[in-house]
Coordinates of C-alpha atoms and ligand atoms in Angstrom, one line a residue:
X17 CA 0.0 0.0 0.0
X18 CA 3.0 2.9 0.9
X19 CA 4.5 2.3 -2.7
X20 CA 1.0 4.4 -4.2
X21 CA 2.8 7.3 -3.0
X22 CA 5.0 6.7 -6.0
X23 CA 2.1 7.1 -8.7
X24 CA 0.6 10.2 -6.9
X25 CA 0.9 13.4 -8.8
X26 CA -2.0 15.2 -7.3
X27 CA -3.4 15.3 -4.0
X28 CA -6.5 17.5 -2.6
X29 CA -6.1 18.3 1.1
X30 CA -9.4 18.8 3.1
X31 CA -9.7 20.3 6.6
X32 CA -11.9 18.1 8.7
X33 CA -12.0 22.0 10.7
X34 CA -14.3 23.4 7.3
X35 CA -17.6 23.2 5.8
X36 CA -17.9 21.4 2.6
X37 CA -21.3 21.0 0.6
X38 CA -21.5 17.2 -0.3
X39 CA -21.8 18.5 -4.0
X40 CA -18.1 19.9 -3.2
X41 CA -16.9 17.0 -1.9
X42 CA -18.8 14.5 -4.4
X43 CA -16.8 16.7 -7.0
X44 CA -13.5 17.0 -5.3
X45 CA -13.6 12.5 -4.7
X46 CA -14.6 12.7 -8.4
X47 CA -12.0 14.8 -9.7
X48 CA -9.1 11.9 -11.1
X49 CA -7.0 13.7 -8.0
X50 CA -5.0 10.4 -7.1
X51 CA -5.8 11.0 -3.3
X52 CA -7.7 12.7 -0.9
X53 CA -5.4 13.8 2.5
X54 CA -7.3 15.1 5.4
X55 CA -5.4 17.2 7.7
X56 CA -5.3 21.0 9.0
X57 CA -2.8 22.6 11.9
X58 CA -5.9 23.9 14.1
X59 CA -9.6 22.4 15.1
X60 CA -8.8 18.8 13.9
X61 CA -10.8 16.4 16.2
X62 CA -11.8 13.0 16.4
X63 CA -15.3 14.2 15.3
X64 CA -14.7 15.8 12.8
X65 CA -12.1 13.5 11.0
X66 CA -13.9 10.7 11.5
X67 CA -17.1 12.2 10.4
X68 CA -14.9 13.3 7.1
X69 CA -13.4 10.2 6.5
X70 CA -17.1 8.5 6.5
X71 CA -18.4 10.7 3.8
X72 CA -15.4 10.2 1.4
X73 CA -15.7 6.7 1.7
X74 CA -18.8 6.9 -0.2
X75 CA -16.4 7.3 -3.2
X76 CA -13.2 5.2 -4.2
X77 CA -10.2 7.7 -4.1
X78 CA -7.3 6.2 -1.8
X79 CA -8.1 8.6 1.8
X80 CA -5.3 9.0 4.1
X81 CA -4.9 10.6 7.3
X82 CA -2.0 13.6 7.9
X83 CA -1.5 13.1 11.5
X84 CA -1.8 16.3 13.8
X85 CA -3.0 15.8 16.8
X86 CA -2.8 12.2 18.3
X87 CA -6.6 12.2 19.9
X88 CA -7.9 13.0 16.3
X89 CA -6.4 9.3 14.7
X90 CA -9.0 7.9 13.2
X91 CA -8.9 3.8 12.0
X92 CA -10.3 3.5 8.6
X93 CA -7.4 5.6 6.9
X94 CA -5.6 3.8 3.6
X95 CA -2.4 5.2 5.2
X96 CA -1.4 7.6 7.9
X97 CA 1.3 10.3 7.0
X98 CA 3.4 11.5 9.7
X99 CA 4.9 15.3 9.2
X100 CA 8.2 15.7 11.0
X101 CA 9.5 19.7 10.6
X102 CA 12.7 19.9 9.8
X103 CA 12.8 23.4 10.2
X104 CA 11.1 23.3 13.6
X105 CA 12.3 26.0 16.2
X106 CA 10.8 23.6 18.8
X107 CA 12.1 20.0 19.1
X108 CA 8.8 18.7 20.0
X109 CA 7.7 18.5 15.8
X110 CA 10.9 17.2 14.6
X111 CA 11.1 14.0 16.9
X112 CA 9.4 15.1 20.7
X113 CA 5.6 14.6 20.1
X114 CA 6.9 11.4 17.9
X115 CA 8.8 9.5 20.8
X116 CA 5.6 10.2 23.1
X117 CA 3.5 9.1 21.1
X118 CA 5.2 6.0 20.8
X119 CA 5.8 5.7 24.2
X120 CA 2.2 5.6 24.7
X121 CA 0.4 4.1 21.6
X122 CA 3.5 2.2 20.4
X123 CA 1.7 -1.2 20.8
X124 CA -1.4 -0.2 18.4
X125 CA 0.5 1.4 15.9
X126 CA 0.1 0.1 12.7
X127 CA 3.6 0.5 11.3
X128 CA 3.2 -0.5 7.8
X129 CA 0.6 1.9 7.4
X130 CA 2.9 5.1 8.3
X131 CA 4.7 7.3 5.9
X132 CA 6.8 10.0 7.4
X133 CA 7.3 13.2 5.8
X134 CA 9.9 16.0 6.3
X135 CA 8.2 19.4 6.0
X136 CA 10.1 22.0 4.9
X137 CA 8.0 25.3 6.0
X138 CA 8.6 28.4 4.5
X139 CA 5.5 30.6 4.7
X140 CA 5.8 32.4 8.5
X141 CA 2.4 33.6 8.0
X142 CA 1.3 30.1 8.2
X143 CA -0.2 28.6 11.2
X144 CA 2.1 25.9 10.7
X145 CA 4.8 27.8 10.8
X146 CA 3.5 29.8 14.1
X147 CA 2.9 26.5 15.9
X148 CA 6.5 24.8 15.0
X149 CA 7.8 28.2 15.6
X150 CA 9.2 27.4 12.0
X151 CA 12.7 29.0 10.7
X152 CA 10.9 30.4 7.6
X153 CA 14.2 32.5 6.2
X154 CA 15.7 29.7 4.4
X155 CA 17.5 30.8 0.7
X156 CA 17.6 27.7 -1.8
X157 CA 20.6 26.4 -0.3
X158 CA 19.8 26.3 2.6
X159 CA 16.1 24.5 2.0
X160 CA 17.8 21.7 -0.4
X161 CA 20.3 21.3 3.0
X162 CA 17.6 20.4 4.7
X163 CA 16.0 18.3 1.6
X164 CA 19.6 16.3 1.7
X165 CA 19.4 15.5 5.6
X166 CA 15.6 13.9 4.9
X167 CA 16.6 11.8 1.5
X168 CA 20.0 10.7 2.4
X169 CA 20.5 10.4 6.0
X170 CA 17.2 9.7 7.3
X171 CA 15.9 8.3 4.1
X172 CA 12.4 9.9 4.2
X173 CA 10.1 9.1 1.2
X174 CA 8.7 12.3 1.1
X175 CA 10.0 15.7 1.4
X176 CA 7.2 18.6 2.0
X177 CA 8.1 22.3 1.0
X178 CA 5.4 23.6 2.8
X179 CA 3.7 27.4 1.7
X180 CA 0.4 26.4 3.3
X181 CA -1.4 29.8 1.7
X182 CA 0.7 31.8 -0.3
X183 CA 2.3 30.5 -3.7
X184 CA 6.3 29.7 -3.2
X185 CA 9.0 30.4 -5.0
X186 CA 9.1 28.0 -7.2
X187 CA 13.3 28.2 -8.1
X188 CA 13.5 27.5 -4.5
X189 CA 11.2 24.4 -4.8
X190 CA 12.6 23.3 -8.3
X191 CA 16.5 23.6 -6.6
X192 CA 15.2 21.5 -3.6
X193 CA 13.5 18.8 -6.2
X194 CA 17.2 18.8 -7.9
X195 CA 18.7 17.6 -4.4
X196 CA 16.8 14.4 -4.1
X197 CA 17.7 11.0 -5.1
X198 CA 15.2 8.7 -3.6
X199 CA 12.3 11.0 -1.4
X200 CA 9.5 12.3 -3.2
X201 CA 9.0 16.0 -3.4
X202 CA 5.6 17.3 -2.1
X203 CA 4.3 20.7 -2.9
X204 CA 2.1 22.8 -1.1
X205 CA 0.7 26.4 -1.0
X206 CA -1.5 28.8 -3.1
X207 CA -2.5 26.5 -6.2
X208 CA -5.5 27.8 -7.1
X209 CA -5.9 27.2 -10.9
X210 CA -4.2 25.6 -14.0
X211 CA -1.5 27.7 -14.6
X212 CA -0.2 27.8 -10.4
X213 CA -0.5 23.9 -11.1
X214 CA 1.5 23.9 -13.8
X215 CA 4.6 25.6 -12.6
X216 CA 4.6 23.5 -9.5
X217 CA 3.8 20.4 -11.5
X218 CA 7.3 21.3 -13.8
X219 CA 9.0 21.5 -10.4
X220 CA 8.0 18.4 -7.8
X221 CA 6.4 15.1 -8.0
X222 CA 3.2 15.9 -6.2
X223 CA 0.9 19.0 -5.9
X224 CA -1.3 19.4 -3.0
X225 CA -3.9 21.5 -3.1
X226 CA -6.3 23.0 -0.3
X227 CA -7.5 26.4 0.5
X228 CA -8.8 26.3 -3.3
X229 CA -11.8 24.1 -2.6
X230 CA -13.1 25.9 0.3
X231 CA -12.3 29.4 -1.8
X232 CA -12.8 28.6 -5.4
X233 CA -14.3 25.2 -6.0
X234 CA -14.3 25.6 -9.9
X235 CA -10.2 26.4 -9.9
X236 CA -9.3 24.0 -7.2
X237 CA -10.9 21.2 -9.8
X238 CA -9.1 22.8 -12.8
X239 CA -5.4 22.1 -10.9
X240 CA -6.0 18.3 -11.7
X241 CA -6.0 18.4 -15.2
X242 CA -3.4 20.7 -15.5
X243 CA -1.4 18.7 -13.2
X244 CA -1.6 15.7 -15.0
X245 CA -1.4 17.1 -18.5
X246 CA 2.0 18.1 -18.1
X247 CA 4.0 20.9 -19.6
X248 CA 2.4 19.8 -23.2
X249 CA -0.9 20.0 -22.3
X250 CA -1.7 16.5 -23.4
X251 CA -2.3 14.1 -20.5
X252 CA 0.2 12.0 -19.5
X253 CA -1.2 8.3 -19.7
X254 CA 1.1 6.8 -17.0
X255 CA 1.1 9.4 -14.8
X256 CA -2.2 7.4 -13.3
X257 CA -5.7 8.6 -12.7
X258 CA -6.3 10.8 -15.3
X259 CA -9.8 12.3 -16.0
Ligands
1GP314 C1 -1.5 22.9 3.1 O1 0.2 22.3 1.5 C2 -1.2 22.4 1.7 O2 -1.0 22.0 4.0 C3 -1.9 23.2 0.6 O3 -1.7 24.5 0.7 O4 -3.9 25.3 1.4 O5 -2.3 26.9 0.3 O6 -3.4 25.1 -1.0 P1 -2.9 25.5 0.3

């Protein structure tokens, strides 16, 4: 099941903290994204995700959990993602919460179920980046340093530059894509249409988008074909779930 993170080049993100019409959702599960992650930094609860989680499982898109706060893990997920911040001013979201967690839940864990992923956060107006007390001021250099310590030495699969609300600089993401061997590179923050898809599509492996859906439906649903087409505009066959 963790190797269908290979195939994924786009991923909608929904807050189990906002209100989405079921004709939102229906179209969001129906889009040809290649996954639905549920997640937010603020409000996520046990409610909430699992009542979430029960309505897109009326459709057939892989679901998978991003893991923020431990008393809102939900079973049911196809996998569970695990962010560690690799920018984190506080130890606690690079490995703290993690080994408590364990400590406490290690025997229920479902291990083969987890995928960790190394956030790189670079929007300090995010509340992301407020809560990790994030070092946001990274130059390109710096951000594919800290892409190189996730891919080579702790051999994450995924690597997460993280704008969570404002569109990044994509030379930045495209230098930090050029640094990795083996981790995936995950990209996040203000795409909103076809054409912010496209440049981040030419510069990672996956797209996530969220704020769209709860601001612009109609865009949000444009980013997957534009994602998927490619640079060329025709849709890639092997890039998996096209529409
Ligand atoms: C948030 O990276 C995701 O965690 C997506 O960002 O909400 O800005 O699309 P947006």
């Amino acid at each position: 099941m963790k190797q269908i993170i290979t195939s994924w080049r786009h991923v909608f993100k929904l807050d189990p903290d906002r209100f989405l019409e079921d004709s939102a959702l229906e179209a969001v599960c129906l889009s040809g994204t290649d996954a639905i992650m549920v997640g937010g930094s603020d409000g996520v609860t046990y409610d909430n995700t699992i009542d979430l989680l029960m309505r897109i499982r009326r459709f057939e898109v892989p679901c998978v959990l991003e893991v923020s706060d431990l008393k809102a893990v939900v079973p049911g997920f196809d996998l569970y993602m695990i962010p560690i911040v690799l920018n984190a001013g506080h130890p606690d979201w690079f490995i703290g919460q993690h080994v408590r967690a364990i400590e406490q839940y290690g025997y229920i864990i479902p291990w083969e179920q987890l995928i960790p992923e190394g956030y790189i956060v670079l929007n300090q107006e995010a509340t992301v980046a407020r809560i990790t007390e994030a070092d946001t001021a990274l130059d390109s250099a710096l951000a594919g340093s800290y892409a190189q310590f996730a891919d080579k030495l702790l051999g994450l699969p995924i690597v997460y530059v993280e704008y969570s609300g404002k569109i990044g600089d994509m030379e930045l993401v495209s230098e930090v894509w050029r640094k990795l061997n083996n981790s995936r590179l995950f990209y996040g923050g203000g795409i909103a249409d076809a054409e912010s898809a496209r440049r981040a599509a030419a510069v990672c492996d996956t797209v996530v988008v969220g704020n769209a859906i709860y601001s612009d439906l109609q865009g949000a649903l444009e980013t997957v074909r534009a994602v998927k087409a490619g640079p060329s505009g025709a849709v890639d066959p092997l890039a998996g779930g096209s529409i």
